XYZ file of N, CA, C and O in Angstrom:
688
model
N -5.696 55.122 19.707
C -5.442 54.032 17.885
C -5.862 52.425 17.833
O -5.180 51.862 19.027
N -6.422 51.669 16.872
C -6.889 50.367 16.554
C -5.747 49.704 16.545
O -4.781 49.991 15.775
N -5.360 48.832 17.517
C -4.063 47.811 17.120
C -5.195 46.803 15.501
O -5.743 45.777 15.820
N -3.389 46.826 14.212
C -2.923 45.885 14.067
C -3.542 44.592 14.424
O -2.456 44.381 14.763
N -4.202 43.341 13.921
C -4.092 42.121 14.507
C -3.898 41.194 13.612
O -3.945 41.377 12.365
N -2.633 40.543 13.595
C -2.449 39.051 12.803
C -3.823 38.756 12.685
O -4.619 37.944 13.211
N -3.509 37.533 11.215
C -4.442 35.998 11.402
C -5.045 35.441 12.182
O -5.676 34.995 12.226
N -2.992 35.211 13.012
C -3.494 34.049 13.257
C -4.379 34.649 14.721
O -4.651 33.755 15.431
N -3.726 35.916 15.265
C -4.513 35.967 16.451
C -5.683 36.727 16.651
O -6.682 36.031 17.090
N -6.867 36.469 15.331
C -7.813 36.938 15.072
C -8.769 35.099 14.409
O -9.884 34.795 15.934
N -7.535 33.895 14.448
C -8.121 32.489 14.875
C -8.075 32.396 16.259
O -9.432 31.640 16.801
N -6.737 32.387 16.210
C -7.280 32.184 17.918
C -7.931 33.443 18.614
O -8.394 32.300 20.066
N -8.556 34.208 18.876
C -9.394 35.087 19.749
C -11.099 34.218 19.333
O -11.518 33.583 20.866
N -11.010 34.303 18.764
C -12.751 33.332 17.284
C -12.692 31.934 17.996
O -13.977 31.411 18.279
N -11.467 31.352 17.839
C -11.498 29.871 18.459
C -10.984 29.417 19.817
O -10.845 28.233 20.988
N -10.735 30.363 20.710
C -10.607 30.100 22.127
C -11.107 29.243 23.161
O -11.480 28.902 23.712
N -12.514 29.653 22.900
C -13.623 28.669 23.763
C -14.547 27.423 23.000
O -15.330 26.598 23.718
N -13.817 27.242 21.765
C -13.849 26.114 21.315
C -12.948 24.759 22.150
O -11.464 24.553 22.285
N -13.779 23.330 21.864
C -12.909 22.190 22.917
C -13.021 20.957 21.560
O -14.923 21.066 20.949
N -12.430 20.184 20.933
C -12.549 19.174 20.372
C -13.321 18.357 21.655
O -13.279 17.845 22.868
N -14.302 17.157 20.743
C -15.286 16.620 20.639
C -13.978 15.110 21.254
O -12.970 14.604 20.718
N -14.537 14.091 22.034
C -13.719 13.147 22.260
C -13.169 12.393 20.592
O -12.986 11.703 20.477
N -14.900 12.156 19.786
C -14.543 11.544 18.997
C -13.595 12.278 17.682
O -12.333 11.774 17.297
N -13.770 13.810 17.980
C -12.625 13.956 17.180
C -11.091 13.677 17.572
O -10.316 13.610 16.791
N -10.617 13.954 19.391
C -9.814 13.866 19.337
C -9.027 12.624 18.440
O -8.350 12.438 18.726
N -9.823 11.125 19.176
C -9.910 10.033 18.692
C -9.064 10.854 17.314
O -8.681 9.725 16.861
N -9.964 10.637 15.924
C -9.554 10.688 14.678
C -8.725 11.767 15.110
O -7.820 11.432 14.073
N -8.112 12.763 14.999
C -7.041 13.681 15.457
C -5.831 11.841 15.544
O -4.575 12.181 15.005
N -5.905 11.499 16.571
C -4.617 11.038 17.185
C -4.301 9.442 16.475
O -3.613 8.990 15.922
N -5.996 9.287 15.862
C -5.866 7.840 15.005
C -5.177 8.821 13.380
O -3.654 7.466 12.688
N -5.170 9.457 12.772
C -4.420 10.044 11.701
C -3.029 10.449 11.970
O -1.991 10.641 11.359
N -2.536 10.801 13.159
C -1.056 10.813 13.604
C -0.295 9.899 14.051
O 0.483 9.523 13.388
N -0.752 8.641 13.910
C -0.408 7.885 14.464
C 0.116 7.285 13.329
O 1.003 6.168 13.215
N -1.667 6.826 12.403
C -1.105 6.835 10.581
C 0.750 7.171 10.425
O 1.005 6.595 9.507
N 0.705 8.953 9.973
C 1.489 9.088 9.385
C 2.859 9.107 9.736
O 3.673 8.645 9.003
N 3.135 8.363 11.392
C 4.231 8.102 12.061
C 3.991 6.905 11.687
O 5.460 6.268 11.456
N 3.644 5.496 10.974
C 3.010 4.517 10.883
C 4.399 4.366 9.747
O 4.930 3.726 8.835
N 3.775 5.708 8.808
C 3.549 5.039 7.565
C 5.362 5.888 7.320
O 6.125 5.515 6.332
N 5.297 6.685 8.025
C 6.891 7.761 7.860
C 7.760 6.419 8.918
O 8.921 6.348 7.464
N 7.867 5.713 9.543
C 8.783 4.794 9.481
C 9.251 3.573 8.895
O 10.062 3.698 7.912
N 8.187 3.491 8.100
C 8.058 2.557 6.953
C 8.186 3.259 5.150
O 9.629 2.348 4.634
N 7.820 3.984 5.201
C 9.055 4.468 4.217
C 10.420 5.689 4.578
O 11.919 5.046 4.262
N 10.509 5.443 6.324
C 12.585 5.475 6.225
C 12.868 4.494 5.576
O 14.239 4.173 5.862
N 11.780 3.011 6.820
C 13.035 1.426 6.600
C 13.023 1.912 4.951
O 14.099 0.949 4.610
N 12.326 1.538 4.257
C 12.271 1.630 2.763
C 13.386 2.492 2.191
O 14.294 2.442 1.035
N 14.014 3.745 2.616
C 14.284 4.365 1.783
C 16.061 3.907 2.398
O 17.295 4.778 2.532
N 16.157 3.195 3.696
C 17.286 2.246 4.481
C 18.237 3.535 5.712
O 19.218 3.786 5.763
N 17.071 4.110 5.733
C 17.109 5.114 7.176
C 17.076 4.269 8.167
O 17.124 4.306 9.652
N 16.379 3.543 8.656
C 16.015 2.967 9.744
C 16.092 1.034 8.946
O 16.191 0.185 8.918
N 16.697 0.792 10.753
C 16.964 -0.946 10.314
C 15.851 -1.335 10.606
O 15.069 -0.840 11.436
N 15.693 -2.448 10.364
C 14.352 -3.747 11.064
C 14.846 -3.687 12.540
O 13.403 -3.175 13.003
N 16.199 -4.126 13.384
C 15.354 -3.550 14.800
C 14.942 -2.586 15.249
O 14.244 -2.644 16.237
N 15.664 -1.591 14.335
C 15.148 -0.148 15.002
C 13.462 0.177 14.604
O 12.696 0.824 15.955
N 13.291 -0.260 13.522
C 11.655 0.121 13.021
C 10.791 -1.482 14.077
O 9.270 -0.239 14.906
N 11.233 -2.396 14.399
C 10.956 -3.164 15.473
C 10.666 -2.362 16.726
O 9.433 -2.866 17.394
N 11.761 -1.592 17.851
C 11.652 -1.383 18.878
C 10.560 -0.605 18.680
O 9.791 0.112 20.367
N 10.468 0.606 17.649
C 9.890 1.799 17.484
C 8.408 1.337 17.694
O 7.355 1.787 17.974
N 8.358 0.104 16.592
C 6.777 -0.514 16.621
C 5.983 -1.360 17.672
O 5.013 -1.176 18.666
N 7.533 -1.359 18.538
C 7.320 -2.045 20.160
C 6.520 -1.608 21.101
O 5.934 -1.414 22.300
N 7.335 0.107 20.896
C 6.856 1.307 22.139
C 5.800 1.134 21.673
O 5.154 1.057 23.005
N 5.461 2.146 20.757
C 4.249 2.293 20.431
C 3.391 1.257 19.758
O 1.571 1.785 20.186
N 3.697 -0.048 19.673
C 2.088 -0.797 20.222
C 0.914 -0.092 21.680
O 0.629 -1.101 22.669
N 2.652 -0.694 22.948
C 2.291 -0.855 24.141
C 1.912 0.888 24.804
O 1.165 0.916 25.735
N 1.669 1.770 23.947
C 1.179 2.653 23.849
C -0.580 2.862 23.475
O -1.220 3.668 23.726
N -0.349 2.036 22.186
C -1.554 2.478 21.519
C -1.829 1.187 20.595
O -1.227 1.150 20.190
N -3.165 0.612 20.663
C -3.598 -0.634 20.673
C -3.595 -0.469 19.265
O -3.682 -1.604 19.112
N -3.749 0.863 18.804
C -4.664 0.856 17.226
C -2.885 0.682 15.944
O -3.173 0.473 14.730
N -1.739 0.497 17.112
C -0.476 0.936 15.990
C -0.288 -0.306 15.422
O -0.532 -0.090 14.321
N -0.682 -1.764 15.523
C -0.648 -2.542 14.942
C -1.624 -2.600 13.630
O -1.269 -3.435 12.272
N -3.237 -2.521 13.747
C -4.056 -2.491 12.519
C -3.507 -1.819 11.833
O -3.245 -1.310 10.325
N -2.325 -0.321 12.166
C -2.625 0.735 11.706
C -0.761 -0.170 10.931
O -0.529 0.259 8.977
N -0.728 -0.386 11.544
C 1.086 -1.063 10.686
C 0.418 -2.592 9.840
O 1.399 -2.347 8.829
N -0.218 -2.815 10.187
C -0.557 -4.090 8.973
C -1.361 -3.285 7.778
O -1.095 -4.185 6.893
N -2.447 -2.382 7.916
C -2.806 -1.827 6.504
C -1.638 -1.162 5.913
O -1.816 -1.422 4.811
N -0.675 -0.716 6.677
C 0.407 0.357 6.048
C 1.298 -0.946 5.140
O 1.512 -0.893 4.078
N 1.952 -2.039 5.956
C 2.582 -2.761 5.298
C 1.557 -3.731 3.874
O 2.217 -4.024 2.640
N 0.250 -4.114 4.689
C -0.209 -5.226 3.265
C -0.655 -3.893 1.898
O -0.417 -4.253 1.121
N -0.432 -2.423 2.281
C -0.658 -1.274 1.245
C 0.524 -1.723 0.389
O 0.197 -1.412 -0.673
N 1.908 -1.688 0.705
C 3.304 -1.905 0.288
C 2.790 -3.281 -1.138
O 4.302 -3.013 -1.476
N 2.021 -3.990 -0.740
C 2.898 -5.083 -1.671
C 1.237 -5.099 -2.780
O 0.453 -4.938 -2.816
N 2.495 -5.315 -4.273
C 1.765 -4.844 -5.301
C 2.433 -5.901 -5.842
O 3.324 -6.994 -5.963
N 1.602 -6.533 -7.030
C 2.331 -7.468 -8.174
C 3.606 -7.204 -8.638
O 4.231 -7.679 -9.765
N 3.966 -5.414 -9.195
C 4.744 -5.417 -9.365
C 6.534 -5.051 -9.138
O 7.354 -5.010 -9.145
N 5.697 -4.677 -7.483
C 7.321 -3.874 -7.171
C 7.590 -5.542 -6.197
O 7.370 -6.465 -6.105
N 8.722 -5.211 -5.698
C 10.059 -6.125 -4.732
C 9.400 -6.302 -3.433
O 9.410 -5.417 -2.789
N 8.281 -7.247 -3.273
C 7.415 -7.304 -2.111
C 8.428 -8.052 -0.604
O 7.920 -7.960 0.514
N 9.523 -8.702 -0.854
C 10.378 -9.379 0.233
C 10.903 -8.884 0.975
O 9.978 -9.411 2.655
N 10.553 -7.266 1.453
C 11.445 -6.596 2.460
C 9.928 -6.845 3.509
O 10.211 -6.333 4.578
N 8.651 -6.480 3.116
C 8.052 -6.085 3.547
C 6.576 -7.404 3.388
O 6.823 -7.014 5.125
N 7.232 -8.554 3.426
C 6.565 -9.379 3.570
C 7.624 -10.078 4.900
O 6.573 -10.597 5.705
N 8.378 -9.069 5.159
C 9.575 -10.062 6.136
C 9.052 -9.260 7.570
O 9.142 -9.782 8.458
N 8.907 -8.221 6.981
C 8.632 -6.978 8.052
C 6.443 -7.817 8.772
O 7.288 -8.047 10.302
N 5.996 -8.109 7.489
C 4.837 -8.490 8.547
C 4.915 -10.041 8.776
O 4.089 -10.344 10.281
N 5.957 -10.214 9.565
C 6.192 -12.278 9.858
C 7.342 -11.018 11.201
O 6.291 -12.281 12.161
N 8.130 -10.488 10.603
C 8.591 -9.804 11.592
C 7.699 -9.184 12.929
O 7.667 -9.374 14.566
N 6.843 -7.605 12.557
C 6.407 -7.619 13.414
C 4.835 -8.237 13.859
O 4.837 -7.575 14.630
N 4.313 -8.049 12.812
C 2.848 -8.873 13.018
C 3.016 -10.277 13.793
O 1.584 -10.478 14.374
N 3.846 -11.441 13.601
C 3.925 -12.476 13.991
C 3.038 -12.790 12.947
O 1.858 -13.941 14.027
N 2.458 -13.171 11.654
C 1.646 -13.549 11.387
C 2.786 -14.357 9.813
O 3.428 -13.178 8.965
N 2.456 -15.614 9.300
C 2.990 -15.785 8.548
C 2.574 -15.252 7.368
O 1.243 -14.587 6.589
N 3.256 -15.094 6.404
C 2.952 -14.376 5.040
C 3.125 -14.917 3.750
O 2.772 -14.169 2.911
N 2.257 -16.095 3.906
C 2.739 -17.461 2.984
C 1.421 -17.241 2.160
O 1.577 -16.869 0.743
N 0.432 -16.671 2.632
C -1.233 -16.099 2.388
C -0.860 -15.109 0.815
O -1.409 -15.051 -0.189
N -0.223 -14.784 1.756
C 0.509 -13.354 0.997
C 1.390 -13.257 -0.603
O 0.727 -12.969 -1.538
N 1.931 -14.312 -0.308
C 3.115 -15.046 -1.076
C 2.291 -15.355 -1.918
O 2.867 -15.478 -3.427
N 1.219 -16.024 -1.874
C 0.765 -17.207 -2.913
C -0.195 -16.688 -4.285
O -0.022 -16.480 -4.993
N -1.227 -15.254 -3.368
C -1.594 -13.985 -3.556
C -1.243 -13.463 -4.954
O -1.334 -13.471 -6.171
N 0.404 -13.048 -4.750
C 1.058 -11.973 -5.814
C 1.136 -13.301 -6.599
O 1.484 -13.381 -7.774
N 2.135 -14.379 -6.396
C 2.028 -15.513 -7.293
C 1.413 -16.030 -8.129
O 1.509 -16.382 -9.435
N -0.370 -16.003 -7.619
C -1.230 -16.100 -7.871
C -1.584 -15.218 -9.403
O -2.316 -15.815 -10.930
N -1.238 -14.169 -8.779
C -1.350 -12.928 -9.898
C -0.695 -12.712 -11.192
O -1.114 -12.281 -11.846
N 0.493 -12.615 -10.425
C 1.965 -12.985 -11.921
C 1.925 -13.557 -12.857
O 2.012 -13.586 -13.995
N 1.119 -14.671 -12.214
C 0.824 -16.087 -13.535
C 0.295 -15.769 -14.572
O -0.293 -15.500 -15.327
N -1.511 -15.057 -13.581
C -2.281 -15.024 -14.241
C -2.027 -13.510 -15.522
O -2.465 -13.516 -16.794
N -1.224 -12.739 -14.851
C -0.909 -11.932 -15.758
C 0.309 -12.625 -17.722
O 0.415 -12.003 -18.401
N 1.090 -13.362 -16.446
C 1.607 -14.064 -17.643
C 1.723 -14.680 -18.624
O 1.317 -14.822 -19.621
N -0.318 -14.948 -17.963
C -0.466 -15.960 -18.996
C -1.751 -15.248 -19.863
O -1.422 -15.019 -21.707
N -1.723 -13.505 -19.858
C -2.061 -12.518 -20.032
C -1.275 -11.814 -21.241
O -1.664 -12.012 -22.617
N -0.462 -12.206 -21.162
C 0.617 -12.239 -21.795
C 0.984 -13.101 -23.010
O 1.418 -12.325 -24.043
N 1.352 -13.838 -22.489
C 1.259 -14.859 -23.324
C -0.643 -14.710 -24.210
O -0.067 -15.360 -25.853
N -0.893 -14.644 -23.624
C -2.978 -14.978 -25.017
C -2.338 -13.589 -25.840
O -2.732 -13.541 -26.891
N -1.675 -12.819 -24.951
C -1.858 -10.908 -26.162
C -0.525 -11.680 -27.227
O -0.476 -11.362 -28.015
N 0.322 -12.123 -26.833
C 2.170 -12.530 -27.727
C 1.247 -13.542 -28.977
O 1.366 -13.364 -30.092
N 0.253 -14.502 -28.516
C -0.384 -15.065 -29.491
C -1.159 -14.355 -30.222
O -1.591 -14.559 -31.793
N -2.549 -13.702 -29.566
C -2.626 -13.206 -30.540
C -2.299 -12.278 -31.356
O -2.855 -12.094 -32.444
N -0.689 -11.493 -30.908
C -0.387 -10.656 -32.133
C 0.261 -11.376 -32.837
O 0.102 -11.096 -34.880
N 1.063 -12.454 -32.580
C 1.056 -13.749 -33.723
C 0.524 -13.921 -34.589
O 0.868 -13.718 -35.974
N -0.606 -14.350 -34.362
C -2.137 -14.964 -35.252
C -2.429 -13.751 -36.171
O -2.587 -14.211 -37.556
N -2.459 -12.056 -35.343
C -2.518 -11.444 -36.601
C -1.314 -10.588 -37.596
O -1.446 -10.940 -38.766
N -0.347 -11.273 -37.013
C 0.691 -11.275 -38.316
C 0.754 -12.277 -39.166
O 0.956 -11.684 -40.642
N 0.947 -13.249 -39.505
C 0.540 -14.174 -39.193
C -0.885 -14.195 -40.768
O 0.032 -14.413 -41.656
N -2.076 -13.434 -40.221
C -2.679 -13.501 -41.744
C -1.917 -11.752 -42.670
O -2.819 -12.083 -43.697
N -1.069 -11.938 -42.074
C -0.663 -11.055 -43.317
C 0.534 -11.376 -43.786
O 0.946 -11.408 -44.972
N 0.962 -12.575 -43.358
C 2.123 -13.316 -44.128
C 3.178 -13.461 -43.542
O 4.013 -14.109 -43.916
N 2.588 -12.749 -42.296
C 4.868 -12.665 -41.602
C 4.725 -13.528 -40.392
O 4.295 -14.149 -39.612
N 5.841 -14.562 -40.645
C 5.377 -15.406 -39.633
C 7.175 -15.981 -40.017
O 7.994 -14.654 -40.161
N 7.827 -17.058 -39.009
C 8.582 -17.285 -38.846
C 9.843 -16.916 -36.414
O 8.962 -15.822 -36.447
N 11.002 -17.485 -37.049
C 11.352 -17.304 -35.554
C 11.426 -15.887 -35.250
O 12.074 -15.543 -33.892
N 12.085 -14.949 -36.349
C 12.658 -14.083 -35.754
C 10.909 -13.004 -35.802
O 11.517 -11.970 -35.042
N 10.052 -13.581 -35.067
C 9.174 -12.376 -35.319
C 8.698 -12.776 -33.955
O 8.992 -13.157 -33.452
N 9.486 -11.363 -33.039
C 8.824 -10.625 -31.920
C 7.238 -10.150 -31.731
O 7.606 -8.810 -31.821
N 6.489 -10.620 -30.993
C 5.172 -9.585 -31.299
C 4.734 -9.569 -30.064
O 6.105 -9.700 -28.850
N 4.452 -7.690 -29.843
C 4.522 -7.330 -28.421
C 3.040 -7.204 -28.955
O 1.984 -6.656 -28.482
N 2.808 -8.132 -27.196
C 1.421 -7.628 -26.732
C 1.098 -6.948 -26.632
O -0.780 -6.321 -25.437
N 1.268 -6.052 -25.764
C 1.584 -4.698 -25.610
C 0.143 -3.601 -26.392
O 0.196 -2.336 -25.686
N 0.315 -4.239 -27.933
C 0.118 -3.462 -28.608
C -1.543 -4.211 -28.920
O -2.723 -2.998 -29.164
N -1.839 -4.994 -27.968
C -2.956 -5.729 -27.730
C -4.001 -3.978 -27.591
O -4.116 -3.940 -26.824
N -5.258 -3.781 -28.547
C -6.091 -2.680 -27.370
C -6.887 -3.279 -26.096
O -7.910 -2.342 -25.713
N -7.066 -4.061 -26.249
C -7.967 -5.160 -24.895
C -7.172 -5.226 -23.723
O -7.390 -5.061 -23.000
N -5.567 -5.075 -24.035
C -4.926 -4.840 -22.502
C -5.264 -4.056 -21.372
O -4.764 -5.050 -20.573
N -4.833 -2.979 -22.216
C -5.333 -1.769 -20.362
C -6.287 -2.112 -20.096
O -5.562 -2.446 -18.929
N -7.191 -2.913 -20.100
C -8.532 -3.332 -19.984
C -8.405 -4.619 -19.078
O -8.743 -4.781 -17.559
N -8.347 -5.419 -19.962
C -7.685 -6.468 -18.043
C -6.481 -5.697 -18.067
O -6.830 -6.710 -17.057
N -5.738 -5.769 -18.184
C -4.261 -5.189 -17.045
C -5.308 -4.829 -15.246
O -5.158 -4.301 -14.168
N -6.375 -3.634 -15.901
C -6.354 -2.770 -15.160
C -8.129 -3.751 -13.786
O -7.764 -4.014 -12.505
N -8.154 -4.325 -14.969
C -9.223 -5.761 -13.919
C -8.874 -6.997 -13.288
O -8.781 -7.129 -12.165
N -7.145 -6.817 -13.643
C -6.355 -7.910 -13.157
C -6.002 -7.206 -11.268
O -6.474 -7.981 -10.869
N -5.517 -5.840 -12.441
C -5.037 -5.089 -10.321
C -6.383 -4.863 -10.073
O -5.712 -5.163 -8.674
N -7.187 -4.913 -10.241
C -8.726 -4.998 -9.700
C -9.004 -5.564 -8.054
O -9.397 -5.371 -7.346
N -8.788 -6.917 -9.523
C -9.263 -8.047 -8.553
C -8.041 -8.514 -7.860
O -8.129 -9.031 -6.595
N -6.618 -8.125 -8.202
C -5.762 -8.337 -6.263
C -6.088 -7.199 -6.313
O -5.855 -8.241 -4.394
N -6.226 -6.181 -6.058
C -6.171 -5.333 -4.563
C -7.121 -5.832 -3.541
O -7.252 -5.084 -2.760
N -8.917 -6.012 -4.703
C -9.940 -6.909 -3.627
C -9.871 -8.152 -2.938
O -9.956 -7.965 -1.614
N -8.766 -9.005 -3.531
C -7.985 -9.731 -2.839
C -6.744 -9.741 -1.684
O -7.448 -10.370 -0.831
N -6.480 -8.179 -1.595
C -5.424 -8.419 -1.035
C -5.900 -7.614 0.452
O -5.878 -8.168 1.326
N -7.330 -6.825 -0.082
C -7.549 -6.669 1.346
C -8.463 -7.290 1.523
O -8.754 -7.578 3.078
N -9.018 -8.302 1.229
C -10.195 -9.450 1.550
C -9.393 -9.752 2.336
O -9.655 -10.960 3.055
N -7.844 -10.925 2.271
C -6.621 -11.295 2.857
C -5.995 -10.243 4.089
O -5.785 -10.834 5.618
N -5.947 -8.953 4.008
C -6.173 -7.909 4.667
C -6.385 -8.554 6.361
O -5.796 -7.843 7.428
N -7.417 -8.781 6.263
C -8.994 -8.684 7.193
C -8.762 -9.741 7.893
O -8.494 -10.057 8.879
N -8.202 -11.341 7.719
C -7.656 -11.546 7.966
C -6.536 -12.716 8.945
O -6.717 -13.250 9.475
N -5.849 -11.359 8.640
C -4.322 -11.521 9.693
C -4.975 -10.800 10.683
O -4.417 -9.512 10.568
């Protein structure tokens, strides 16, 4: 009688003579290391890893694998946003990578100021539109988010921020 084979048995039988190329092995190792680094940072963000523990894990992994530094740099810089609180991430950049975070702080500050100017322009435009209808006074609080051009302007601002952040990342 014929034996019924599981899907796993069939796959194992068909792939037993296959081998990974060195490039494929390197890609798998890089993907696994990237996942490990991102996992550390998520645990740190969740409060499950202390800065000291993260630093020791990073130091140990850096000794074994030279690409850990680049992966950590990329993952940390990816966490810097216009809307978020970036102080812990910037402190980790200084602590783990031993590079000054001031250029990144300046970048975030600059783009937050640009967003404030955009908000102010939207409020002024809304106030002027209300004044055209005869609505004026100190109690008038215009909503800049109702400006139809605002989503596009914010998207452009965010795209410019991401582009500058990546350019700065390459220099760190």
